[in-house]
Amino acid sequence: MKVIKFGGSSLASAEQVKKVIQIIKDDDKRRFVVVSAPGKRASNDRKVTDLLIDLYDACITNKETFATIDAIYQRYAEIAAPFGIDSAVLADILESLQTLATLPITDNSYFLDEILSAGENNNAKLIASICQASGIPARYINPKELGIVVTNEPQNAHILTKAYKKIYEWRHAKEILIIPGFFGYTENGQICTFSRGGSDISGAIVARGLRASLYENFTDVNGIYAAHPGYIHEPETIAELTYREMRELAYAGFSVFHEEALMPCFQASIPVVIKNTNNPSHPGTQIVTERTNLERPVVGISSDEGFSMIYLSKYLMNKEVGFTLRILEIFRDFDLNYEHMPSGIDDLSIIFRSEQLNEETEEELLRKIAYEINPDELRITHDLSLVVVVGEGMKQRVGSMAESTAALARKNINLEMINQGSSEVSFMFGIHKEREKDAIRSLYYTFFE
Amino acid sequence: MKVIKFGGSSLASAEQVKKVIQIIKDDDKRRFVVVSAPGKRASNDRKVTDLLIDLYDACITNKETFATIDAIYQRYAEIAAPFGIDSAVLADILESLQTLATLPITDNSYFLDEILSAGENNNAKLIASICQASGIPARYINPKELGIVVTNEPQNAHILTKAYKKIYEWRHAKEILIIPGFFGYTENGQICTFSRGGSDISGAIVARGLRASLYENFTDVNGIYAAHPGYIHEPETIAELTYREMRELAYAGFSVFHEEALMPCFQASIPVVIKNTNNPSHPGTQIVTERTNLERPVVGISSDEGFSMIYLSKYLMNKEVGFTLRILEIFRDFDLNYEHMPSGIDDLSIIFRSEQLNEETEEELLRKIAYEINPDELRITHDLSLVVVVGEGMKQRVGSMAESTAALARKNINLEMINQGSSEVSFMFGIHKEREKDAIRSLYYTFFE
């Protein structure tokens, strides 16, 4: 049994929803369908979720809400038009939006979640009706009924472990269940949304709860690219990658999934496949616990900018634990997280995301380090990019590292930092951000032809 | 003005001392001479210092000391023989040894230092007489008179900063001063020795105190080799290297100097040259604060075995400061120092010297980490060697790193760890110890032809 999730662009128009209906019909293992709110129809369009934020703003400032409610309603009506569904469904959607706008507001935070959830919730109702009209035995189910119990944190809810047991009871549901993504209910019955991009996590939670054999995540790309298409013309699609590979790629700029979205599937070893609603016959990218085909050492190359590096050296400093502890305590005092801490014999570098410091706090930090550590040398480098080469097949990495450094040397790209050793899945280069594109290209054409 | 120091092998026999006398005569800037105790004349010989340890052992166990005293005395007598010095000098040496053996022992630790210091002290007296007999206006000076004031730590004395001021007052000494190395006097007038190899530090202290233009350290090799002669047949001698380069080489197996021996010269930016008593026309290896000739990127390659690596990974662990702090606190609880801590996205490796743990404490450590950190994966790798490629000329290291990894790849040497980033002077590879020799060879022939 498969859990299938459709993103906003897959549900943005009647034309898209026709593809979705066909996809559901194509495989009778697709029994649980998680839906997002209708997304953009074109790049200059607005998503339903953005319109709902407008509605929220109008409500809390006591402005006129009619036009916004109508704009939202029209999106659903337009999608519904060709399918000949029961008109009561649309009337119900309009009424629920009007009701939302007149709710007494006791807490802005909960009120926002109430409004935001309407995008997915109404869409699930609509898609369920469209399914029925298309001959699919489906029904809408509310997340409360399904058992998605979450922590009491508006806009940042987390699933409670006991939810999985409740969800599991639905595994033999007679009908295909159409589930709105993006939100759950607290134990007190309050709606709370996951952080943005949260329909992905709804799908993963449902897949874990039901112990699905596969979580199919339908979006508008053929899968995960081996490099950023902004840097590489028509990069390859990755056929299969492990959770760890995906995580390493995501760290440095790949933003296919929200950071924690796949955690439930990872924990339950449920494979995930990313597929394209517009090209469903493409096999997509499969994310698995362990990969069988390791012929190719590298699966992908990613990069991220915005790092800084503090370098400090002190003759005979010795890397006593106490010494590093002191530095990390200073970092803690400044509420700074570090990313990497490569060390030489008598020196240490600390790489961290630059956004954590402004000019003033940076000066304070350096002054504190200078005062407490009294290094022979202390300096900071800005505008560092991290380039990550990822692949479980590199475990015997002799060749891959040599090929990578040679590729960078050919382009005369200076390496501020190399980090390898901890992860068996990747290695990492720190370079000046101006050379990031060159580095990605040079590495890509080394490992992918 | 130069401070010159002769090691034990340079003073092991009359023949060697003749070379020393000539070296002192060859340059009239050589005004302060630090001497070790007579060393081995051949590989199966015993050093005077070792004989003195025998004497100490005999004294504290109330055994007969006559034979040992005679053996020590004969070493001095043999050296003195061809120079025709005043016989009172030898008689004085014999008497002082006999007196030592009858001293009341109140504290073994101080008594040991009293005995140990006799090797250098008597040799300084002897060499001063030989100088005089050879027409050099020289005299013995006791470290107390010179101003070498040290901390009250037998076998582990450290110089007190105020010593330098006192030593400086001797800069215009009329005679060439012959100074015994290896020990100083506490403020209470107690003899304390530096840690073993401590004549090097005596020379460095004197050079700093006198603000010498050069500290010449005479030994029995032409200088520092670019790689271990046990691995490479007739490796090149390094002409010039910086303090930092030397320190990086010393970290991984180069043992030309005792760890802290050059600290005083480093602090005062006094250049040091390592020269060969048996080949004084060879320019030797000069150790400087900054190098001018950076044409060659790499100056040397060294390696050391005996490292272990703990690897831990945890999906979405995030490298929060708090997380690393916890690991380092566990290390501190076990009184463990770590060497390097490379990190991936969701993982971390900690490399440390294996000798710090035994089987039992290792198991305890791993159990504690497993319990407190609860990682997805935790394992330990033993028998790791670190190979370090050193050179200030690698600052633009694009090419050097690529050449190094290619050299290791050609020999199919797997890299457990690569560390670059902190030091601008070196990078480091972690490999299995069985491949250490292959790695050194492959790297050496890449950078030195």
Short mmCIF file of C-alpha atoms in Angstrom, two decimals, chain A residues 4-445:
data_model
loop_
_atom_site.label_atom_id
_atom_site.label_comp_id
_atom_site.label_asym_id
_atom_site.label_seq_id
_atom_site.Cartn_x
_atom_site.Cartn_y
_atom_site.Cartn_z
CA ILE A 4 0.77 9.50 -2.29
CA LYS A 5 1.14 13.23 -1.88
CA PHE A 6 0.51 15.96 -4.41
CA GLY A 7 2.12 19.37 -4.14
CA GLY A 8 0.50 22.72 -4.90
CA SER A 9 1.53 22.91 -8.55
CA SER A 10 0.06 19.43 -9.17
CA LEU A 11 -3.30 20.76 -7.93
CA ALA A 12 -3.21 24.29 -9.29
CA SER A 13 -5.79 23.88 -12.07
CA ALA A 14 -8.43 21.55 -13.46
CA GLU A 15 -5.95 20.43 -16.08
CA GLN A 16 -3.45 19.44 -13.39
CA VAL A 17 -6.09 17.73 -11.27
CA LYS A 18 -7.04 15.57 -14.30
CA LYS A 19 -3.47 14.25 -14.26
CA VAL A 20 -3.76 13.63 -10.52
CA ILE A 21 -6.97 11.64 -10.98
CA GLN A 22 -5.30 9.53 -13.65
CA ILE A 23 -2.28 8.93 -11.40
CA ILE A 24 -4.55 7.75 -8.56
CA LYS A 25 -6.37 5.43 -10.97
CA ASP A 26 -3.16 4.05 -12.47
CA ASP A 27 -2.13 2.10 -9.38
CA ASP A 28 -4.62 0.51 -7.02
CA LYS A 29 -2.03 0.47 -4.24
CA ARG A 30 -2.46 4.25 -3.97
CA ARG A 31 -4.94 4.23 -1.08
CA PHE A 32 -4.07 7.35 0.88
CA VAL A 33 -3.74 10.71 -0.85
CA VAL A 34 -2.32 13.78 0.89
CA VAL A 35 -3.04 17.08 -0.84
CA SER A 36 -1.60 20.57 -0.65
CA ALA A 37 -3.59 23.74 -1.29
CA PRO A 38 -3.81 24.83 -4.94
CA GLY A 39 -0.48 26.34 -5.99
CA LYS A 40 0.57 28.74 -8.71
CA ARG A 41 -0.72 28.20 -12.25
CA ALA A 42 2.08 30.33 -13.65
CA SER A 43 5.12 32.02 -12.17
CA ASN A 44 3.27 35.33 -11.73
CA ASP A 45 0.29 33.63 -10.05
CA ARG A 46 -0.51 33.63 -6.33
CA LYS A 47 -0.94 30.45 -4.32
CA VAL A 48 -4.12 29.91 -2.30
CA THR A 49 -1.98 29.89 0.84
CA ASP A 50 -0.75 33.41 0.02
CA LEU A 51 -4.33 34.56 -0.55
CA LEU A 52 -5.23 33.09 2.84
CA ILE A 53 -2.47 35.15 4.43
CA ASP A 54 -4.10 38.21 2.83
CA LEU A 55 -7.39 37.11 4.37
CA TYR A 56 -5.73 36.77 7.76
CA ASP A 57 -4.21 40.25 7.47
CA ALA A 58 -7.60 41.71 6.50
CA CYS A 59 -9.32 39.98 9.42
CA ILE A 60 -6.91 41.09 12.12
CA THR A 61 -6.94 44.67 10.83
CA ASN A 62 -10.73 44.69 10.39
CA LYS A 63 -10.53 45.34 6.65
CA GLU A 64 -12.98 44.24 3.99
CA THR A 65 -12.57 40.52 3.24
CA PHE A 66 -15.09 40.01 0.44
CA ALA A 67 -12.70 40.32 -2.52
CA THR A 68 -10.11 38.00 -1.01
CA ILE A 69 -12.68 35.35 -0.09
CA ASP A 70 -14.02 35.53 -3.62
CA ALA A 71 -10.53 35.17 -5.13
CA ILE A 72 -9.90 32.08 -3.01
CA TYR A 73 -13.29 30.61 -3.80
CA GLN A 74 -12.78 31.19 -7.53
CA ARG A 75 -9.63 29.07 -7.46
CA TYR A 76 -11.60 26.08 -6.16
CA ALA A 77 -14.52 26.77 -8.48
CA GLU A 78 -12.24 26.94 -11.48
CA ILE A 79 -10.65 23.61 -10.59
CA ALA A 80 -14.05 22.01 -10.01
CA ALA A 81 -15.68 23.29 -13.23
CA PRO A 82 -15.01 20.48 -15.71
CA PHE A 83 -15.71 17.60 -13.30
CA GLY A 84 -19.46 18.05 -12.72
CA ILE A 85 -19.33 17.62 -8.96
CA ASP A 86 -22.15 18.21 -6.53
CA SER A 87 -22.60 22.00 -6.24
CA ALA A 88 -23.06 21.65 -2.49
CA VAL A 89 -19.32 21.01 -2.17
CA LEU A 90 -18.39 24.44 -3.55
CA ALA A 91 -21.14 26.11 -1.57
CA ASP A 92 -19.72 24.45 1.52
CA ILE A 93 -16.21 25.77 0.71
CA LEU A 94 -17.48 29.31 0.23
CA GLU A 95 -19.45 29.16 3.46
CA SER A 96 -16.50 27.85 5.43
CA LEU A 97 -14.32 30.72 4.15
CA GLN A 98 -16.99 33.25 5.10
CA THR A 99 -17.31 31.69 8.53
CA LEU A 100 -13.53 31.87 9.04
CA ALA A 101 -13.61 35.60 8.37
CA THR A 102 -16.17 36.17 11.09
CA LEU A 103 -14.60 34.02 13.81
CA PRO A 104 -13.89 35.82 17.07
CA ILE A 105 -10.10 36.25 17.29
CA THR A 106 -8.72 35.28 20.68
CA ASP A 107 -5.13 34.53 19.70
CA ASN A 108 -3.57 35.65 16.41
CA SER A 109 -1.27 32.68 16.27
CA TYR A 110 -3.99 30.03 16.50
CA PHE A 111 -6.24 32.13 14.25
CA LEU A 112 -3.54 32.20 11.57
CA ASP A 113 -3.30 28.39 11.67
CA GLU A 114 -7.09 28.11 11.46
CA ILE A 115 -7.02 30.25 8.30
CA LEU A 116 -3.93 28.63 6.76
CA SER A 117 -5.29 25.11 7.18
CA ALA A 118 -8.36 26.05 5.13
CA GLY A 119 -6.29 25.96 1.93
CA GLU A 120 -5.49 22.26 2.25
CA ASN A 121 -8.68 21.32 4.05
CA ASN A 122 -10.99 22.69 1.36
CA ASN A 123 -8.81 21.24 -1.35
CA ALA A 124 -9.02 17.77 0.19
CA LYS A 125 -12.82 18.05 0.23
CA LEU A 126 -12.80 19.20 -3.39
CA ILE A 127 -10.42 16.52 -4.62
CA ALA A 128 -12.46 13.85 -2.81
CA SER A 129 -15.58 14.99 -4.68
CA ILE A 130 -13.71 15.11 -7.97
CA CYS A 131 -12.48 11.56 -7.32
CA GLN A 132 -16.04 10.39 -6.66
CA ALA A 133 -17.26 12.16 -9.80
CA SER A 134 -14.44 10.40 -11.68
CA GLY A 135 -15.48 6.98 -10.43
CA ILE A 136 -12.87 6.64 -7.69
CA PRO A 137 -14.25 5.35 -4.38
CA ALA A 138 -12.73 8.11 -2.26
CA ARG A 139 -13.68 10.23 0.69
CA TYR A 140 -12.33 13.24 2.52
CA ILE A 141 -10.99 12.61 5.99
CA ASN A 142 -10.20 15.25 8.55
CA PRO A 143 -6.74 14.99 10.20
CA LYS A 144 -8.43 14.84 13.60
CA GLU A 145 -10.43 11.78 12.54
CA LEU A 146 -7.31 10.24 11.01
CA GLY A 147 -5.37 10.77 14.24
CA ILE A 148 -2.77 13.42 13.38
CA VAL A 149 -2.21 14.62 16.94
CA VAL A 150 0.42 17.34 17.22
CA THR A 151 2.18 19.50 19.80
CA ASN A 152 0.59 22.79 20.79
CA GLU A 153 2.90 25.00 18.73
CA PRO A 154 1.17 27.17 16.13
CA GLN A 155 3.09 27.28 12.82
CA ASN A 156 5.61 24.85 14.25
CA ALA A 157 3.68 21.77 15.31
CA HIS A 158 5.41 18.41 15.74
CA ILE A 159 3.74 15.04 15.51
CA LEU A 160 3.17 13.13 18.75
CA THR A 161 4.38 9.54 18.66
CA LYS A 162 1.03 8.18 19.74
CA ALA A 163 -0.46 9.53 16.48
CA TYR A 164 1.12 6.69 14.52
CA LYS A 165 -0.84 4.04 16.36
CA LYS A 166 -4.11 5.82 15.69
CA ILE A 167 -3.29 6.31 12.00
CA TYR A 168 -2.41 2.63 11.69
CA GLU A 169 -6.01 1.71 12.53
CA TRP A 170 -7.05 3.19 9.17
CA ARG A 171 -4.93 0.79 7.14
CA HIS A 172 -7.90 -1.26 5.96
CA ALA A 173 -10.09 1.75 5.11
CA LYS A 174 -12.55 0.74 2.41
CA GLU A 175 -12.36 3.99 0.51
CA ILE A 176 -9.35 5.86 -0.74
CA LEU A 177 -8.83 8.57 1.86
CA ILE A 178 -8.13 12.13 0.75
CA ILE A 179 -6.17 13.86 3.52
CA PRO A 180 -5.40 17.56 3.77
CA GLY A 181 -1.70 18.12 4.45
CA PHE A 182 0.06 20.80 6.45
CA PHE A 183 -1.81 20.60 9.77
CA GLY A 184 -2.93 18.47 12.63
CA TYR A 185 -4.89 18.87 15.85
CA THR A 186 -3.61 19.33 19.36
CA GLU A 187 -4.95 17.12 22.11
CA ASN A 188 -7.34 19.99 22.95
CA GLY A 189 -8.68 19.96 19.39
CA GLN A 190 -6.83 23.11 18.28
CA ILE A 191 -5.55 23.29 14.70
CA CYS A 192 -1.75 23.73 14.46
CA THR A 193 0.23 23.77 11.22
CA PHE A 194 3.63 22.29 10.57
CA SER A 195 6.30 24.72 9.44
CA ARG A 196 6.08 25.85 5.80
CA GLY A 197 6.33 23.13 3.20
CA GLY A 198 4.56 21.01 5.75
CA SER A 199 2.39 18.92 3.40
CA ASP A 200 5.50 16.85 2.74
CA ILE A 201 5.67 15.97 6.42
CA SER A 202 1.94 15.13 6.54
CA GLY A 203 2.56 12.59 3.80
CA ALA A 204 5.59 11.16 5.61
CA ILE A 205 3.63 10.92 8.88
CA VAL A 206 0.75 9.13 7.21
CA ALA A 207 3.16 6.76 5.41
CA ARG A 208 4.88 5.92 8.67
CA GLY A 209 1.60 5.54 10.57
CA LEU A 210 0.22 3.16 7.94
CA ARG A 211 3.56 1.38 7.48
CA ALA A 212 3.23 2.02 3.76
CA SER A 213 5.47 0.21 1.31
CA LEU A 214 6.20 3.51 -0.46
CA TYR A 215 5.64 7.22 -0.03
CA GLU A 216 5.14 8.80 -3.43
CA ASN A 217 5.73 12.52 -3.45
CA PHE A 218 4.42 14.07 -6.65
CA THR A 219 5.78 17.43 -7.65
CA ASP A 220 6.62 19.28 -10.87
CA VAL A 221 10.14 17.99 -11.54
CA ASN A 222 11.29 14.57 -12.69
CA GLY A 223 13.22 14.08 -9.45
CA ILE A 224 16.30 15.37 -7.70
CA TYR A 225 18.96 16.74 -10.00
CA ALA A 226 22.60 15.76 -9.62
CA ALA A 227 23.48 19.46 -9.59
CA HIS A 228 21.67 22.77 -9.51
CA PRO A 229 20.07 23.48 -12.93
CA GLY A 230 21.01 27.13 -12.47
CA TYR A 231 24.66 26.07 -12.75
CA ILE A 232 24.43 23.07 -15.08
CA HIS A 233 22.37 22.91 -18.26
CA GLU A 234 19.95 19.98 -18.00
CA PRO A 235 21.65 18.12 -15.17
CA GLU A 236 20.97 14.41 -14.75
CA THR A 237 18.18 13.21 -12.50
CA ILE A 238 19.34 10.99 -9.65
CA ALA A 239 17.67 7.58 -9.94
CA GLU A 240 18.26 6.41 -6.39
CA LEU A 241 19.82 7.97 -3.34
CA THR A 242 19.93 7.22 0.35
CA TYR A 243 18.49 9.35 3.12
CA ARG A 244 21.99 10.33 4.14
CA GLU A 245 22.93 11.33 0.65
CA MET A 246 19.79 13.40 0.38
CA ARG A 247 20.48 15.04 3.71
CA GLU A 248 24.04 15.88 2.70
CA LEU A 249 22.84 17.38 -0.56
CA ALA A 250 20.09 19.29 1.22
CA TYR A 251 22.58 20.76 3.67
CA ALA A 252 24.32 22.67 0.94
CA GLY A 253 21.57 24.19 -1.06
CA PHE A 254 19.33 21.40 -2.36
CA SER A 255 15.85 22.39 -1.26
CA VAL A 256 13.64 19.58 -2.51
CA PHE A 257 12.33 18.87 0.93
CA HIS A 258 11.78 20.77 4.07
CA GLU A 259 14.58 19.94 6.55
CA GLU A 260 12.62 17.50 8.71
CA ALA A 261 9.97 16.42 6.23
CA LEU A 262 11.27 12.91 5.63
CA MET A 263 12.19 12.15 9.25
CA PRO A 264 9.14 9.88 9.86
CA CYS A 265 9.89 7.80 6.73
CA PHE A 266 13.60 7.65 7.59
CA GLN A 267 12.78 6.40 11.08
CA ALA A 268 10.52 3.68 9.71
CA SER A 269 12.81 2.84 6.74
CA ILE A 270 10.00 3.58 4.28
CA PRO A 271 11.30 4.43 0.80
CA VAL A 272 10.22 7.70 -0.76
CA VAL A 273 9.93 8.41 -4.45
CA ILE A 274 9.82 11.87 -5.95
CA LYS A 275 7.85 11.89 -9.18
CA ASN A 276 6.56 14.37 -11.69
CA THR A 277 2.79 14.83 -12.00
CA ASN A 278 3.44 16.16 -15.51
CA ASN A 279 5.53 13.17 -16.50
CA PRO A 280 4.35 10.25 -14.36
CA SER A 281 6.00 7.58 -16.49
CA HIS A 282 9.44 8.95 -15.52
CA PRO A 283 10.78 6.72 -12.72
CA GLY A 284 11.73 9.78 -10.62
CA THR A 285 14.16 9.75 -7.73
CA GLN A 286 13.86 7.06 -5.12
CA ILE A 287 15.11 7.77 -1.58
CA VAL A 288 16.02 4.63 0.32
CA THR A 289 17.75 3.47 3.47
CA GLU A 290 20.38 1.52 1.61
CA ARG A 291 21.38 1.70 -1.99
CA THR A 292 22.12 -1.41 -4.00
CA ASN A 293 23.68 0.13 -7.08
CA LEU A 294 26.92 1.81 -6.04
CA GLU A 295 28.61 1.68 -9.43
CA ARG A 296 28.80 5.42 -9.68
CA PRO A 297 30.72 6.90 -6.78
CA VAL A 298 29.02 10.32 -6.81
CA VAL A 299 25.26 10.94 -6.85
CA GLY A 300 25.22 14.70 -6.63
CA ILE A 301 27.07 17.94 -6.06
CA SER A 302 25.65 20.85 -4.18
CA SER A 303 26.81 24.10 -2.68
CA ASP A 304 25.75 26.86 -0.38
CA GLU A 305 27.14 30.32 0.23
CA GLY A 306 27.11 32.55 3.27
CA PHE A 307 29.77 31.02 5.48
CA SER A 308 32.54 32.67 7.49
CA MET A 309 35.68 31.15 8.94
CA ILE A 310 37.58 32.22 12.03
CA TYR A 311 41.17 31.06 12.05
CA LEU A 312 43.32 31.02 15.16
CA SER A 313 46.81 29.73 15.71
CA LYS A 314 48.99 29.62 18.75
CA TYR A 315 52.44 28.08 18.78
CA LEU A 316 52.38 24.94 20.90
CA MET A 317 48.75 25.53 21.70
CA ASN A 318 48.06 21.80 21.79
CA LYS A 319 44.59 20.72 21.10
CA GLU A 320 43.68 20.12 24.67
CA VAL A 321 40.03 19.42 25.17
CA GLY A 322 39.98 22.35 27.56
CA PHE A 323 41.16 24.68 24.84
CA THR A 324 38.43 23.76 22.38
CA LEU A 325 35.87 23.79 25.18
CA ARG A 326 36.76 27.41 25.92
CA ILE A 327 36.28 28.40 22.29
CA LEU A 328 32.97 26.57 22.07
CA GLU A 329 31.84 28.19 25.30
CA ILE A 330 32.51 31.59 23.76
CA PHE A 331 30.46 30.49 20.76
CA ARG A 332 27.68 29.40 23.08
CA ASP A 333 27.77 32.76 24.88
CA PHE A 334 27.20 34.42 21.52
CA ASP A 335 24.46 31.91 20.69
CA LEU A 336 26.45 30.87 17.64
CA ASN A 337 26.29 27.47 16.02
CA TYR A 338 29.32 26.31 14.12
CA GLU A 339 29.32 24.04 11.11
CA HIS A 340 32.86 22.64 10.95
CA MET A 341 36.01 22.91 12.97
CA PRO A 342 39.03 21.66 11.01
CA SER A 343 42.30 21.80 12.90
CA GLY A 344 46.00 21.77 12.18
CA ILE A 345 48.75 21.14 14.71
CA ASP A 346 48.65 24.41 16.58
CA ASP A 347 45.63 25.94 15.01
CA LEU A 348 41.93 25.67 14.55
CA SER A 349 39.36 27.07 12.15
CA ILE A 350 35.71 27.45 12.93
CA ILE A 351 33.27 27.68 10.05
CA PHE A 352 29.82 29.04 10.70
CA ARG A 353 26.91 30.64 8.88
CA SER A 354 27.67 34.35 8.52
CA GLU A 355 24.04 35.44 9.05
CA GLN A 356 24.41 34.68 12.76
CA LEU A 357 26.67 37.70 13.24
CA ASN A 358 26.44 41.36 12.35
CA GLU A 359 29.41 43.73 12.16
CA GLU A 360 29.12 44.64 15.80
CA THR A 361 28.73 41.16 17.28
CA GLU A 362 31.50 39.90 15.04
CA GLU A 363 33.87 42.50 16.46
CA GLU A 364 32.81 41.59 19.98
CA LEU A 365 33.32 37.89 19.29
CA LEU A 366 36.81 38.43 17.90
CA ARG A 367 37.70 40.68 20.80
CA LYS A 368 36.54 38.04 23.29
CA ILE A 369 38.50 35.28 21.54
CA ALA A 370 41.58 37.51 21.39
CA TYR A 371 41.25 38.29 25.10
CA GLU A 372 40.50 34.81 26.40
CA ILE A 373 42.59 32.68 24.04
CA ASN A 374 45.36 35.12 23.25
CA PRO A 375 46.27 33.49 19.94
CA ASP A 376 49.37 34.32 17.91
CA GLU A 377 47.15 34.84 14.91
CA LEU A 378 43.44 35.51 14.66
CA ARG A 379 41.50 36.39 11.55
CA ILE A 380 38.15 36.01 9.92
CA THR A 381 37.34 35.17 6.30
CA HIS A 382 33.96 36.03 4.84
CA ASP A 383 32.12 35.05 1.67
CA LEU A 384 32.97 31.41 1.88
CA SER A 385 30.93 28.85 -0.03
CA LEU A 386 30.81 25.18 0.84
CA VAL A 387 30.76 22.74 -2.04
CA VAL A 388 29.71 19.20 -1.15
CA VAL A 389 30.35 16.12 -3.28
CA VAL A 390 27.98 13.35 -2.20
CA GLY A 391 27.85 9.65 -2.83
CA GLU A 392 27.81 6.44 -0.77
CA GLY A 393 29.83 4.85 -3.56
CA MET A 394 32.82 6.95 -2.52
CA LYS A 395 33.51 4.79 0.53
CA GLN A 396 36.70 3.78 -1.18
CA ARG A 397 37.29 7.40 -1.88
CA VAL A 398 40.87 7.39 -3.04
CA GLY A 399 39.89 8.08 -6.61
CA SER A 400 37.00 10.44 -6.00
CA MET A 401 38.96 12.85 -3.83
CA ALA A 402 41.87 12.85 -6.27
CA GLU A 403 39.55 13.49 -9.21
CA SER A 404 37.76 16.26 -7.32
CA THR A 405 40.86 18.14 -6.26
CA ALA A 406 42.29 17.77 -9.74
CA ALA A 407 39.06 19.16 -11.21
CA LEU A 408 39.28 22.20 -8.93
CA ALA A 409 42.99 22.63 -9.58
CA ARG A 410 42.40 22.67 -13.34
CA LYS A 411 40.13 25.69 -12.83
CA ASN A 412 42.66 27.20 -10.44
CA ILE A 413 40.16 27.29 -7.59
CA ASN A 414 41.84 27.81 -4.24
CA LEU A 415 40.71 25.58 -1.39
CA GLU A 416 40.25 27.42 1.89
CA MET A 417 39.16 24.22 3.58
CA ILE A 418 38.76 20.52 2.91
CA ASN A 419 36.73 18.38 5.23
CA GLN A 420 36.64 14.66 4.87
CA GLY A 421 36.71 11.95 7.38
CA SER A 422 33.63 12.15 9.38
CA SER A 423 31.05 11.41 6.78
CA GLU A 424 31.64 8.42 4.60
CA VAL A 425 29.10 9.84 2.23
CA SER A 426 30.58 13.16 1.22
CA PHE A 427 33.47 15.49 1.27
CA MET A 428 33.42 19.19 1.38
CA PHE A 429 35.45 22.07 0.00
CA GLY A 430 35.44 25.62 1.27
CA ILE A 431 36.06 28.09 -1.53
CA HIS A 432 35.51 31.77 -2.20
CA LYS A 433 31.91 32.31 -3.27
CA GLU A 434 32.96 33.87 -6.55
CA ARG A 435 34.34 30.51 -7.65
CA GLU A 436 31.27 28.51 -6.59
CA LYS A 437 29.76 28.19 -10.06
CA ASP A 438 33.09 27.23 -11.64
CA ALA A 439 33.64 24.64 -8.93
CA ILE A 440 30.22 23.03 -9.38
CA ARG A 441 30.70 22.88 -13.14
CA SER A 442 34.15 21.46 -12.97
CA LEU A 443 33.09 18.80 -10.47
CA TYR A 444 29.89 17.96 -12.31
CA TYR A 445 31.61 17.32 -15.61
#
